[in-house]
Amino acid sequence: PCQECNKHIPAGLGSKCHDCVWKDKLNKRVELLCVGIKAKTVIRRDFRLFAAWLASDVGYAKAAMALERYIGFFQEAAIYWDELPAYDILLHHFKPKGMRKVLKIKQWLETLNKTQISQELSNNLAEQERIRTLFAKVEAKPVANSLLAAYYAKLLNKLNSGRTTIKSVRLALQPAVGLMTNLNKLPKQANVDDYLKQKSGQRAALLGFINFINQEYNLDLKIDKLTVSGKQKIKDKQKQKLEKRVIDYVIKCRNYPDSFNLNEWVKLGLPYFHGIDTSFKSSILNIEEIENGFLIKIPEYPKSLFLPICK
């Protein structure tokens, strides 16, 4: 039997079982990594607690092998705080992107009731980070940066008055930044036309920026209406993008069967196989699993819609 836990082990495998061997390795790794965390902070204790929780969640072997990827979070936290603060403070500091890299830490914090934060705040922080990334593209172009900053200020006025959302602000800025990325002057009609040849699907989103600079700088830039062939090209591109997402998801589920999620498959499958927008997901009455797939009943459609099995 194992000399530590008394568990039966086959002859020839030493004096300790697999779990106890990895438990010892994990404990040694924890103490070694703790040296890198600023002394005289409670965060060293928190790191030990996290390691113990991780072991209970994924096992001693996986915890020992994965632990090093999380040490950076605790090292940085110890620079700014003596103990881990509330989750909203961590989210402001590390940003949503940073917290997504350490999902196990987020799960652990949930067990400590340190993640009491609205999804709305998390989404807003993520959108703000995306907006900063957009402005970084024109940082070296003072004219472009000035035009976009003025447009952003107008969008923020709408946001502050409750007439739009932070996501809509970012979506309005995105094509404006795209247009100005290679310019450091007021755009001309040729610039607008060339950009829309490459990004024809952004016509509606770019209109707000064009109207803004027309008004502010007495310009007469126009966005021509799409031709029938132009509309078809946009539909074809959207179909191709959706097809790639469907193929990628099928491959993912084939390689990792546990990753299949019926709601995700419905969101991809309905628009791809039936051309149906899935923004109404709450109105789906029933999903019935049959031999070769799923039958989906939606109030707006008299007949059940078939989705094949994801394979």
PDB file of C-alpha atoms in Angstrom:
ATOM      1  CA  PRO A   1       0.000   0.000   0.000  1.00  0.00           C
ATOM      2  CA  CYS A   2       0.946   3.657  -0.402  1.00  0.00           C
ATOM      3  CA  GLN A   3       2.982   4.814   2.589  1.00  0.00           C
ATOM      4  CA  GLU A   4       1.049   8.106   2.728  1.00  0.00           C
ATOM      5  CA  CYS A   5      -2.607   7.349   1.984  1.00  0.00           C
ATOM      6  CA  ASN A   6      -2.557   3.559   2.457  1.00  0.00           C
ATOM      7  CA  LYS A   7      -4.119   3.111  -0.973  1.00  0.00           C
ATOM      8  CA  HIS A   8      -3.340  -0.174  -2.722  1.00  0.00           C
ATOM      9  CA  ILE A   9      -0.750   0.136  -5.509  1.00  0.00           C
ATOM     10  CA  PRO A  10       0.634  -2.557  -7.851  1.00  0.00           C
ATOM     11  CA  ALA A  11       3.992  -4.040  -6.982  1.00  0.00           C
ATOM     12  CA  GLY A  12       7.000  -2.393  -8.577  1.00  0.00           C
ATOM     13  CA  LEU A  13       5.581   1.134  -8.647  1.00  0.00           C
ATOM     14  CA  GLY A  14       7.451   2.413  -5.623  1.00  0.00           C
ATOM     15  CA  SER A  15       6.234   3.300  -2.155  1.00  0.00           C
ATOM     16  CA  LYS A  16       3.706   5.987  -3.165  1.00  0.00           C
ATOM     17  CA  CYS A  17       0.612   5.952  -5.381  1.00  0.00           C
ATOM     18  CA  HIS A  18       0.265   8.141  -8.464  1.00  0.00           C
ATOM     19  CA  ASP A  19      -1.779  10.809  -6.644  1.00  0.00           C
ATOM     20  CA  CYS A  20       0.617  11.102  -3.719  1.00  0.00           C
ATOM     21  CA  VAL A  21       3.635  11.355  -6.016  1.00  0.00           C
ATOM     22  CA  TRP A  22       2.024  14.248  -7.869  1.00  0.00           C
ATOM     23  CA  LYS A  23       0.765  15.789  -4.630  1.00  0.00           C
ATOM     24  CA  ASP A  24       4.375  16.017  -3.428  1.00  0.00           C
ATOM     25  CA  LYS A  25       5.443  17.522  -6.767  1.00  0.00           C
ATOM     26  CA  LEU A  26       2.624  20.061  -6.574  1.00  0.00           C
ATOM     27  CA  ASN A  27       3.545  21.118  -3.025  1.00  0.00           C
ATOM     28  CA  LYS A  28       7.198  21.563  -3.979  1.00  0.00           C
ATOM     29  CA  ARG A  29       6.202  23.559  -7.063  1.00  0.00           C
ATOM     30  CA  VAL A  30       3.906  25.785  -5.000  1.00  0.00           C
ATOM     31  CA  GLU A  31       6.681  26.662  -2.545  1.00  0.00           C
ATOM     32  CA  LEU A  32       9.145  27.285  -5.360  1.00  0.00           C
ATOM     33  CA  LEU A  33       6.739  29.597  -7.197  1.00  0.00           C
ATOM     34  CA  CYS A  34       5.775  31.405  -3.990  1.00  0.00           C
ATOM     35  CA  VAL A  35       9.272  32.855  -3.860  1.00  0.00           C
ATOM     36  CA  GLY A  36       8.343  35.014  -6.854  1.00  0.00           C
ATOM     37  CA  ILE A  37       5.385  36.603  -5.055  1.00  0.00           C
ATOM     38  CA  LYS A  38       6.105  39.774  -3.110  1.00  0.00           C
ATOM     39  CA  ALA A  39       6.751  38.937   0.552  1.00  0.00           C
ATOM     40  CA  LYS A  40       4.573  40.124   3.446  1.00  0.00           C
ATOM     41  CA  THR A  41       1.347  39.922   1.470  1.00  0.00           C
ATOM     42  CA  VAL A  42      -1.653  37.671   2.006  1.00  0.00           C
ATOM     43  CA  ILE A  43      -1.438  36.870  -1.703  1.00  0.00           C
ATOM     44  CA  ARG A  44       1.156  34.154  -1.066  1.00  0.00           C
ATOM     45  CA  ARG A  45      -1.457  32.429   1.081  1.00  0.00           C
ATOM     46  CA  ASP A  46      -4.047  32.999  -1.651  1.00  0.00           C
ATOM     47  CA  PHE A  47      -1.771  31.335  -4.194  1.00  0.00           C
ATOM     48  CA  ARG A  48      -1.450  28.280  -1.957  1.00  0.00           C
ATOM     49  CA  LEU A  49      -5.234  28.186  -1.540  1.00  0.00           C
ATOM     50  CA  PHE A  50      -5.706  28.437  -5.286  1.00  0.00           C
ATOM     51  CA  ALA A  51      -3.252  25.591  -5.883  1.00  0.00           C
ATOM     52  CA  ALA A  52      -5.173  23.389  -3.443  1.00  0.00           C
ATOM     53  CA  TRP A  53      -8.469  24.275  -5.140  1.00  0.00           C
ATOM     54  CA  LEU A  54      -6.981  23.594  -8.582  1.00  0.00           C
ATOM     55  CA  ALA A  55      -5.822  20.156  -7.425  1.00  0.00           C
ATOM     56  CA  SER A  56      -9.311  19.343  -6.182  1.00  0.00           C
ATOM     57  CA  ASP A  57     -10.748  20.499  -9.503  1.00  0.00           C
ATOM     58  CA  VAL A  58      -8.422  18.844 -12.038  1.00  0.00           C
ATOM     59  CA  GLY A  59      -6.296  16.438  -9.966  1.00  0.00           C
ATOM     60  CA  TYR A  60      -2.780  16.697  -8.569  1.00  0.00           C
ATOM     61  CA  ALA A  61      -0.984  15.816 -11.814  1.00  0.00           C
ATOM     62  CA  LYS A  62      -2.740  18.374 -14.030  1.00  0.00           C
ATOM     63  CA  ALA A  63      -2.561  21.012 -11.304  1.00  0.00           C
ATOM     64  CA  ALA A  64       1.194  20.554 -10.903  1.00  0.00           C
ATOM     65  CA  MET A  65       1.771  20.798 -14.649  1.00  0.00           C
ATOM     66  CA  ALA A  66      -0.521  23.817 -15.152  1.00  0.00           C
ATOM     67  CA  LEU A  67       0.241  25.844 -12.029  1.00  0.00           C
ATOM     68  CA  GLU A  68       3.066  27.917 -13.510  1.00  0.00           C
ATOM     69  CA  ARG A  69       0.750  29.580 -16.058  1.00  0.00           C
ATOM     70  CA  TYR A  70      -1.174  31.255 -13.192  1.00  0.00           C
ATOM     71  CA  ILE A  71       1.737  32.557 -11.123  1.00  0.00           C
ATOM     72  CA  GLY A  72       2.016  35.781 -13.152  1.00  0.00           C
ATOM     73  CA  PHE A  73      -1.462  36.842 -12.030  1.00  0.00           C
ATOM     74  CA  PHE A  74      -0.548  36.521  -8.342  1.00  0.00           C
ATOM     75  CA  GLN A  75       2.856  38.152  -8.808  1.00  0.00           C
ATOM     76  CA  GLU A  76       1.314  41.208 -10.444  1.00  0.00           C
ATOM     77  CA  ALA A  77      -1.530  41.368  -7.920  1.00  0.00           C
ATOM     78  CA  ALA A  78       0.994  41.392  -5.054  1.00  0.00           C
ATOM     79  CA  ILE A  79       2.648  44.489  -6.530  1.00  0.00           C
ATOM     80  CA  TYR A  80      -0.567  46.504  -6.217  1.00  0.00           C
ATOM     81  CA  TRP A  81      -2.400  44.979  -3.239  1.00  0.00           C
ATOM     82  CA  ASP A  82      -1.632  43.239   0.043  1.00  0.00           C
ATOM     83  CA  GLU A  83      -4.591  40.930  -0.532  1.00  0.00           C
ATOM     84  CA  LEU A  84      -6.779  40.124  -3.511  1.00  0.00           C
ATOM     85  CA  PRO A  85      -9.420  42.871  -3.893  1.00  0.00           C
ATOM     86  CA  ALA A  86     -13.009  42.546  -5.104  1.00  0.00           C
ATOM     87  CA  TYR A  87     -13.450  41.142  -8.597  1.00  0.00           C
ATOM     88  CA  ASP A  88     -14.529  44.428 -10.190  1.00  0.00           C
ATOM     89  CA  ILE A  89     -11.180  45.952  -9.134  1.00  0.00           C
ATOM     90  CA  LEU A  90      -9.298  42.979 -10.591  1.00  0.00           C
ATOM     91  CA  LEU A  91     -11.327  43.296 -13.786  1.00  0.00           C
ATOM     92  CA  HIS A  92     -10.493  46.999 -14.136  1.00  0.00           C
ATOM     93  CA  HIS A  93      -6.792  46.240 -13.664  1.00  0.00           C
ATOM     94  CA  PHE A  94      -6.318  43.074 -15.721  1.00  0.00           C
ATOM     95  CA  LYS A  95      -9.105  43.873 -18.249  1.00  0.00           C
ATOM     96  CA  PRO A  96     -11.554  41.207 -19.490  1.00  0.00           C
ATOM     97  CA  LYS A  97      -8.957  39.892 -21.936  1.00  0.00           C
ATOM     98  CA  GLY A  98      -6.470  39.327 -19.127  1.00  0.00           C
ATOM     99  CA  MET A  99      -9.034  37.576 -16.921  1.00  0.00           C
ATOM    100  CA  ARG A 100     -10.046  35.298 -19.788  1.00  0.00           C
ATOM    101  CA  LYS A 101      -6.458  33.998 -19.847  1.00  0.00           C
ATOM    102  CA  VAL A 102      -6.837  32.778 -16.253  1.00  0.00           C
ATOM    103  CA  LEU A 103     -10.363  31.347 -16.235  1.00  0.00           C
ATOM    104  CA  LYS A 104      -9.498  28.870 -13.485  1.00  0.00           C
ATOM    105  CA  ILE A 105      -8.645  31.771 -11.181  1.00  0.00           C
ATOM    106  CA  LYS A 106     -12.007  33.347 -11.996  1.00  0.00           C
ATOM    107  CA  GLN A 107     -13.743  30.051 -11.147  1.00  0.00           C
ATOM    108  CA  TRP A 108     -11.820  29.864  -7.886  1.00  0.00           C
ATOM    109  CA  LEU A 109     -12.774  33.442  -7.002  1.00  0.00           C
ATOM    110  CA  GLU A 110     -16.409  32.526  -7.623  1.00  0.00           C
ATOM    111  CA  THR A 111     -16.161  29.936  -4.859  1.00  0.00           C
ATOM    112  CA  LEU A 112     -14.939  32.729  -2.562  1.00  0.00           C
ATOM    113  CA  ASN A 113     -17.813  35.044  -3.573  1.00  0.00           C
ATOM    114  CA  LYS A 114     -15.315  37.550  -4.960  1.00  0.00           C
ATOM    115  CA  THR A 115     -16.936  37.785  -8.400  1.00  0.00           C
ATOM    116  CA  GLN A 116     -20.046  39.771  -7.601  1.00  0.00           C
ATOM    117  CA  ILE A 117     -20.056  41.953 -10.699  1.00  0.00           C
ATOM    118  CA  SER A 118     -22.613  42.570 -13.398  1.00  0.00           C
ATOM    119  CA  GLN A 119     -22.117  41.198 -16.881  1.00  0.00           C
ATOM    120  CA  GLU A 120     -22.873  44.692 -18.141  1.00  0.00           C
ATOM    121  CA  LEU A 121     -19.770  46.132 -16.461  1.00  0.00           C
ATOM    122  CA  SER A 122     -17.618  43.328 -17.843  1.00  0.00           C
ATOM    123  CA  ASN A 123     -18.957  43.939 -21.365  1.00  0.00           C
ATOM    124  CA  ASN A 124     -18.440  47.712 -21.056  1.00  0.00           C
ATOM    125  CA  LEU A 125     -14.820  47.274 -20.026  1.00  0.00           C
ATOM    126  CA  ALA A 126     -14.239  44.918 -22.941  1.00  0.00           C
ATOM    127  CA  GLU A 127     -15.744  47.424 -25.394  1.00  0.00           C
ATOM    128  CA  GLN A 128     -13.624  50.251 -23.964  1.00  0.00           C
ATOM    129  CA  GLU A 129     -10.525  48.137 -24.486  1.00  0.00           C
ATOM    130  CA  ARG A 130     -11.533  47.506 -28.118  1.00  0.00           C
ATOM    131  CA  ILE A 131     -12.044  51.247 -28.655  1.00  0.00           C
ATOM    132  CA  ARG A 132      -8.543  51.945 -27.290  1.00  0.00           C
ATOM    133  CA  THR A 133      -7.201  49.363 -29.734  1.00  0.00           C
ATOM    134  CA  LEU A 134      -8.962  51.148 -32.604  1.00  0.00           C
ATOM    135  CA  PHE A 135      -7.465  54.529 -31.702  1.00  0.00           C
ATOM    136  CA  ALA A 136      -4.011  52.961 -31.453  1.00  0.00           C
ATOM    137  CA  LYS A 137      -4.187  52.355 -35.218  1.00  0.00           C
ATOM    138  CA  VAL A 138      -4.175  56.118 -35.935  1.00  0.00           C
ATOM    139  CA  GLU A 139      -1.975  57.199 -33.033  1.00  0.00           C
ATOM    140  CA  ALA A 140       0.784  58.389 -35.377  1.00  0.00           C
ATOM    141  CA  LYS A 141      -1.605  60.319 -37.647  1.00  0.00           C
ATOM    142  CA  PRO A 142      -2.557  63.612 -35.917  1.00  0.00           C
ATOM    143  CA  VAL A 143      -5.191  64.701 -38.458  1.00  0.00           C
ATOM    144  CA  ALA A 144      -6.911  61.316 -38.546  1.00  0.00           C
ATOM    145  CA  ASN A 145      -6.701  61.060 -34.763  1.00  0.00           C
ATOM    146  CA  SER A 146      -8.234  64.524 -34.342  1.00  0.00           C
ATOM    147  CA  LEU A 147     -11.135  63.758 -36.718  1.00  0.00           C
ATOM    148  CA  LEU A 148     -11.899  60.489 -34.990  1.00  0.00           C
ATOM    149  CA  ALA A 149     -11.604  61.999 -31.512  1.00  0.00           C
ATOM    150  CA  ALA A 150     -14.190  64.637 -32.435  1.00  0.00           C
ATOM    151  CA  TYR A 151     -16.512  61.963 -33.840  1.00  0.00           C
ATOM    152  CA  TYR A 152     -15.968  59.845 -30.718  1.00  0.00           C
ATOM    153  CA  ALA A 153     -16.902  62.827 -28.525  1.00  0.00           C
ATOM    154  CA  LYS A 154     -20.188  63.161 -30.421  1.00  0.00           C
ATOM    155  CA  LEU A 155     -20.885  59.440 -29.978  1.00  0.00           C
ATOM    156  CA  LEU A 156     -20.133  59.722 -26.261  1.00  0.00           C
ATOM    157  CA  ASN A 157     -22.711  62.510 -25.948  1.00  0.00           C
ATOM    158  CA  LYS A 158     -25.296  60.123 -27.359  1.00  0.00           C
ATOM    159  CA  LEU A 159     -24.094  57.418 -24.991  1.00  0.00           C
ATOM    160  CA  ASN A 160     -24.285  59.681 -21.934  1.00  0.00           C
ATOM    161  CA  SER A 161     -27.818  60.741 -22.848  1.00  0.00           C
ATOM    162  CA  GLY A 162     -28.910  57.108 -23.083  1.00  0.00           C
ATOM    163  CA  ARG A 163     -29.515  57.166 -26.838  1.00  0.00           C
ATOM    164  CA  THR A 164     -26.977  54.479 -27.719  1.00  0.00           C
ATOM    165  CA  THR A 165     -24.794  51.773 -26.169  1.00  0.00           C
ATOM    166  CA  ILE A 166     -21.036  51.440 -25.772  1.00  0.00           C
ATOM    167  CA  LYS A 167     -21.088  48.549 -28.249  1.00  0.00           C
ATOM    168  CA  SER A 168     -22.858  50.741 -30.837  1.00  0.00           C
ATOM    169  CA  VAL A 169     -20.220  53.427 -30.252  1.00  0.00           C
ATOM    170  CA  ARG A 170     -17.475  50.937 -31.017  1.00  0.00           C
ATOM    171  CA  LEU A 171     -19.301  49.608 -34.091  1.00  0.00           C
ATOM    172  CA  ALA A 172     -19.708  53.185 -35.405  1.00  0.00           C
ATOM    173  CA  LEU A 173     -16.009  53.936 -34.838  1.00  0.00           C
ATOM    174  CA  GLN A 174     -14.742  50.762 -36.468  1.00  0.00           C
ATOM    175  CA  PRO A 175     -15.381  51.675 -40.150  1.00  0.00           C
ATOM    176  CA  ALA A 176     -14.383  55.291 -39.496  1.00  0.00           C
ATOM    177  CA  VAL A 177     -11.000  54.103 -38.227  1.00  0.00           C
ATOM    178  CA  GLY A 178     -10.796  51.702 -41.163  1.00  0.00           C
ATOM    179  CA  LEU A 179     -11.267  54.577 -43.599  1.00  0.00           C
ATOM    180  CA  MET A 180      -8.740  56.847 -41.851  1.00  0.00           C
ATOM    181  CA  THR A 181      -6.042  54.246 -41.113  1.00  0.00           C
ATOM    182  CA  ASN A 182      -4.122  55.050 -44.302  1.00  0.00           C
ATOM    183  CA  LEU A 183      -5.005  58.767 -44.377  1.00  0.00           C
ATOM    184  CA  ASN A 184      -3.721  61.762 -42.486  1.00  0.00           C
ATOM    185  CA  LYS A 185      -6.001  64.322 -44.089  1.00  0.00           C
ATOM    186  CA  LEU A 186      -9.676  64.871 -44.744  1.00  0.00           C
ATOM    187  CA  PRO A 187     -10.907  62.004 -46.910  1.00  0.00           C
ATOM    188  CA  LYS A 188     -11.922  62.607 -50.514  1.00  0.00           C
ATOM    189  CA  GLN A 189     -14.700  60.889 -52.433  1.00  0.00           C
ATOM    190  CA  ALA A 190     -12.178  58.577 -54.082  1.00  0.00           C
ATOM    191  CA  ASN A 191     -10.969  57.446 -50.629  1.00  0.00           C
ATOM    192  CA  VAL A 192     -14.511  56.636 -49.543  1.00  0.00           C
ATOM    193  CA  ASP A 193     -15.265  54.778 -52.792  1.00  0.00           C
ATOM    194  CA  ASP A 194     -12.029  52.760 -52.619  1.00  0.00           C
ATOM    195  CA  TYR A 195     -12.656  51.802 -48.998  1.00  0.00           C
ATOM    196  CA  LEU A 196     -16.226  50.650 -49.707  1.00  0.00           C
ATOM    197  CA  LYS A 197     -15.043  48.541 -52.632  1.00  0.00           C
ATOM    198  CA  GLN A 198     -13.057  46.544 -50.099  1.00  0.00           C
ATOM    199  CA  LYS A 199     -15.598  46.788 -47.250  1.00  0.00           C
ATOM    200  CA  SER A 200     -18.953  47.035 -48.997  1.00  0.00           C
ATOM    201  CA  GLY A 201     -20.770  45.619 -45.980  1.00  0.00           C
ATOM    202  CA  GLN A 202     -19.809  48.686 -43.892  1.00  0.00           C
ATOM    203  CA  ARG A 203     -21.828  51.196 -45.906  1.00  0.00           C
ATOM    204  CA  ALA A 204     -24.504  51.744 -43.265  1.00  0.00           C
ATOM    205  CA  ALA A 205     -22.013  51.800 -40.385  1.00  0.00           C
ATOM    206  CA  LEU A 206     -19.783  54.367 -42.142  1.00  0.00           C
ATOM    207  CA  LEU A 207     -22.668  56.713 -42.939  1.00  0.00           C
ATOM    208  CA  GLY A 208     -22.625  58.346 -39.478  1.00  0.00           C
ATOM    209  CA  PHE A 209     -18.964  59.333 -39.795  1.00  0.00           C
ATOM    210  CA  ILE A 210     -19.435  60.636 -43.340  1.00  0.00           C
ATOM    211  CA  ASN A 211     -22.423  62.758 -42.264  1.00  0.00           C
ATOM    212  CA  PHE A 212     -20.367  64.084 -39.328  1.00  0.00           C
ATOM    213  CA  ILE A 213     -17.382  65.259 -41.359  1.00  0.00           C
ATOM    214  CA  ASN A 214     -19.674  66.632 -44.098  1.00  0.00           C
ATOM    215  CA  GLN A 215     -21.357  68.826 -41.500  1.00  0.00           C
ATOM    216  CA  GLU A 216     -18.221  69.803 -39.579  1.00  0.00           C
ATOM    217  CA  TYR A 217     -15.980  70.554 -42.584  1.00  0.00           C
ATOM    218  CA  ASN A 218     -18.536  71.554 -45.216  1.00  0.00           C
ATOM    219  CA  LEU A 219     -17.792  68.529 -47.407  1.00  0.00           C
ATOM    220  CA  ASP A 220     -20.069  66.742 -49.844  1.00  0.00           C
ATOM    221  CA  LEU A 221     -18.978  63.132 -49.525  1.00  0.00           C
ATOM    222  CA  LYS A 222     -21.527  60.517 -50.549  1.00  0.00           C
ATOM    223  CA  ILE A 223     -22.120  56.851 -50.032  1.00  0.00           C
ATOM    224  CA  ASP A 224     -23.761  55.408 -53.128  1.00  0.00           C
ATOM    225  CA  LYS A 225     -26.526  52.882 -52.717  1.00  0.00           C
ATOM    226  CA  LEU A 226     -25.640  49.270 -53.304  1.00  0.00           C
ATOM    227  CA  THR A 227     -26.454  47.746 -56.661  1.00  0.00           C
ATOM    228  CA  VAL A 228     -28.238  44.395 -56.857  1.00  0.00           C
ATOM    229  CA  SER A 229     -24.944  42.672 -57.673  1.00  0.00           C
ATOM    230  CA  GLY A 230     -23.270  44.483 -54.783  1.00  0.00           C
ATOM    231  CA  LYS A 231     -25.907  43.246 -52.352  1.00  0.00           C
ATOM    232  CA  GLN A 232     -25.451  39.717 -53.650  1.00  0.00           C
ATOM    233  CA  LYS A 233     -21.677  39.941 -53.136  1.00  0.00           C
ATOM    234  CA  ILE A 234     -22.233  40.932 -49.503  1.00  0.00           C
ATOM    235  CA  LYS A 235     -24.617  38.009 -49.013  1.00  0.00           C
ATOM    236  CA  ASP A 236     -22.095  35.639 -50.612  1.00  0.00           C
ATOM    237  CA  LYS A 237     -19.310  36.866 -48.326  1.00  0.00           C
ATOM    238  CA  GLN A 238     -21.525  36.532 -45.257  1.00  0.00           C
ATOM    239  CA  LYS A 239     -22.455  33.015 -46.342  1.00  0.00           C
ATOM    240  CA  GLN A 240     -18.783  32.103 -46.785  1.00  0.00           C
ATOM    241  CA  LYS A 241     -17.911  33.439 -43.324  1.00  0.00           C
ATOM    242  CA  LEU A 242     -20.802  31.538 -41.765  1.00  0.00           C
ATOM    243  CA  GLU A 243     -19.823  28.377 -43.622  1.00  0.00           C
ATOM    244  CA  LYS A 244     -16.285  28.628 -42.245  1.00  0.00           C
ATOM    245  CA  ARG A 245     -17.656  29.041 -38.693  1.00  0.00           C
ATOM    246  CA  VAL A 246     -19.869  25.975 -39.173  1.00  0.00           C
ATOM    247  CA  ILE A 247     -16.963  23.893 -40.508  1.00  0.00           C
ATOM    248  CA  ASP A 248     -14.653  25.041 -37.699  1.00  0.00           C
ATOM    249  CA  TYR A 249     -17.303  24.174 -35.102  1.00  0.00           C
ATOM    250  CA  VAL A 250     -17.924  20.726 -36.592  1.00  0.00           C
ATOM    251  CA  ILE A 251     -14.176  19.995 -36.595  1.00  0.00           C
ATOM    252  CA  LYS A 252     -13.896  21.218 -33.002  1.00  0.00           C
ATOM    253  CA  CYS A 253     -16.768  18.972 -31.877  1.00  0.00           C
ATOM    254  CA  ARG A 254     -15.317  16.024 -33.767  1.00  0.00           C
ATOM    255  CA  ASN A 255     -11.958  16.432 -32.030  1.00  0.00           C
ATOM    256  CA  TYR A 256     -13.454  17.354 -28.641  1.00  0.00           C
ATOM    257  CA  PRO A 257     -16.947  15.797 -28.370  1.00  0.00           C
ATOM    258  CA  ASP A 258     -17.522  17.284 -24.899  1.00  0.00           C
ATOM    259  CA  SER A 259     -17.318  20.800 -26.374  1.00  0.00           C
ATOM    260  CA  PHE A 260     -20.634  20.407 -28.244  1.00  0.00           C
ATOM    261  CA  ASN A 261     -23.267  22.879 -27.082  1.00  0.00           C
ATOM    262  CA  LEU A 262     -26.766  22.625 -28.536  1.00  0.00           C
ATOM    263  CA  ASN A 263     -27.509  26.356 -28.223  1.00  0.00           C
ATOM    264  CA  GLU A 264     -24.310  27.230 -30.099  1.00  0.00           C
ATOM    265  CA  TRP A 265     -25.156  24.719 -32.818  1.00  0.00           C
ATOM    266  CA  VAL A 266     -28.656  26.198 -33.177  1.00  0.00           C
ATOM    267  CA  LYS A 267     -27.202  29.728 -33.480  1.00  0.00           C
ATOM    268  CA  LEU A 268     -24.909  28.566 -36.284  1.00  0.00           C
ATOM    269  CA  GLY A 269     -27.209  26.034 -37.928  1.00  0.00           C
ATOM    270  CA  LEU A 270     -30.428  28.011 -38.319  1.00  0.00           C
ATOM    271  CA  PRO A 271     -28.889  30.885 -40.317  1.00  0.00           C
ATOM    272  CA  TYR A 272     -26.659  28.530 -42.334  1.00  0.00           C
ATOM    273  CA  PHE A 273     -29.146  25.794 -43.231  1.00  0.00           C
ATOM    274  CA  HIS A 274     -32.364  27.853 -43.195  1.00  0.00           C
ATOM    275  CA  GLY A 275     -31.321  31.506 -43.534  1.00  0.00           C
ATOM    276  CA  ILE A 276     -33.037  32.370 -40.248  1.00  0.00           C
ATOM    277  CA  ASP A 277     -31.818  35.056 -37.856  1.00  0.00           C
ATOM    278  CA  THR A 278     -31.287  33.634 -34.359  1.00  0.00           C
ATOM    279  CA  SER A 279     -31.670  36.841 -32.381  1.00  0.00           C
ATOM    280  CA  PHE A 280     -35.043  35.501 -31.230  1.00  0.00           C
ATOM    281  CA  LYS A 281     -33.568  32.463 -29.431  1.00  0.00           C
ATOM    282  CA  SER A 282     -35.853  33.015 -26.435  1.00  0.00           C
ATOM    283  CA  SER A 283     -38.843  32.370 -28.671  1.00  0.00           C
ATOM    284  CA  ILE A 284     -37.760  28.837 -29.563  1.00  0.00           C
ATOM    285  CA  LEU A 285     -40.510  26.654 -28.179  1.00  0.00           C
ATOM    286  CA  ASN A 286     -39.029  23.219 -28.402  1.00  0.00           C
ATOM    287  CA  ILE A 287     -35.954  21.332 -29.564  1.00  0.00           C
ATOM    288  CA  GLU A 288     -36.565  17.651 -30.141  1.00  0.00           C
ATOM    289  CA  GLU A 289     -33.675  15.257 -30.674  1.00  0.00           C
ATOM    290  CA  ILE A 290     -34.297  12.666 -33.375  1.00  0.00           C
ATOM    291  CA  GLU A 291     -32.178   9.936 -34.937  1.00  0.00           C
ATOM    292  CA  ASN A 292     -30.156  12.065 -37.353  1.00  0.00           C
ATOM    293  CA  GLY A 293     -30.380  15.497 -35.758  1.00  0.00           C
ATOM    294  CA  PHE A 294     -32.805  17.938 -34.155  1.00  0.00           C
ATOM    295  CA  LEU A 295     -36.276  19.290 -34.920  1.00  0.00           C
ATOM    296  CA  ILE A 296     -36.736  22.912 -33.854  1.00  0.00           C
ATOM    297  CA  LYS A 297     -40.151  24.514 -33.480  1.00  0.00           C
ATOM    298  CA  ILE A 298     -40.333  28.311 -33.710  1.00  0.00           C
ATOM    299  CA  PRO A 299     -43.544  30.343 -33.366  1.00  0.00           C
ATOM    300  CA  GLU A 300     -42.865  32.327 -36.551  1.00  0.00           C
ATOM    301  CA  TYR A 301     -42.653  29.156 -38.664  1.00  0.00           C
ATOM    302  CA  PRO A 302     -45.490  26.659 -39.088  1.00  0.00           C
ATOM    303  CA  LYS A 303     -43.182  23.724 -39.810  1.00  0.00           C
ATOM    304  CA  SER A 304     -40.430  22.255 -37.667  1.00  0.00           C
ATOM    305  CA  LEU A 305     -36.899  23.064 -38.835  1.00  0.00           C
ATOM    306  CA  PHE A 306     -34.340  20.255 -39.126  1.00  0.00           C
ATOM    307  CA  LEU A 307     -30.724  20.557 -38.006  1.00  0.00           C
ATOM    308  CA  PRO A 308     -28.336  17.682 -38.677  1.00  0.00           C
ATOM    309  CA  ILE A 309     -26.157  16.174 -35.991  1.00  0.00           C
ATOM    310  CA  CYS A 310     -22.928  18.131 -35.565  1.00  0.00           C
ATOM    311  CA  LYS A 311     -20.430  15.682 -37.070  1.00  0.00           C
TER     312      LYS A 311
END
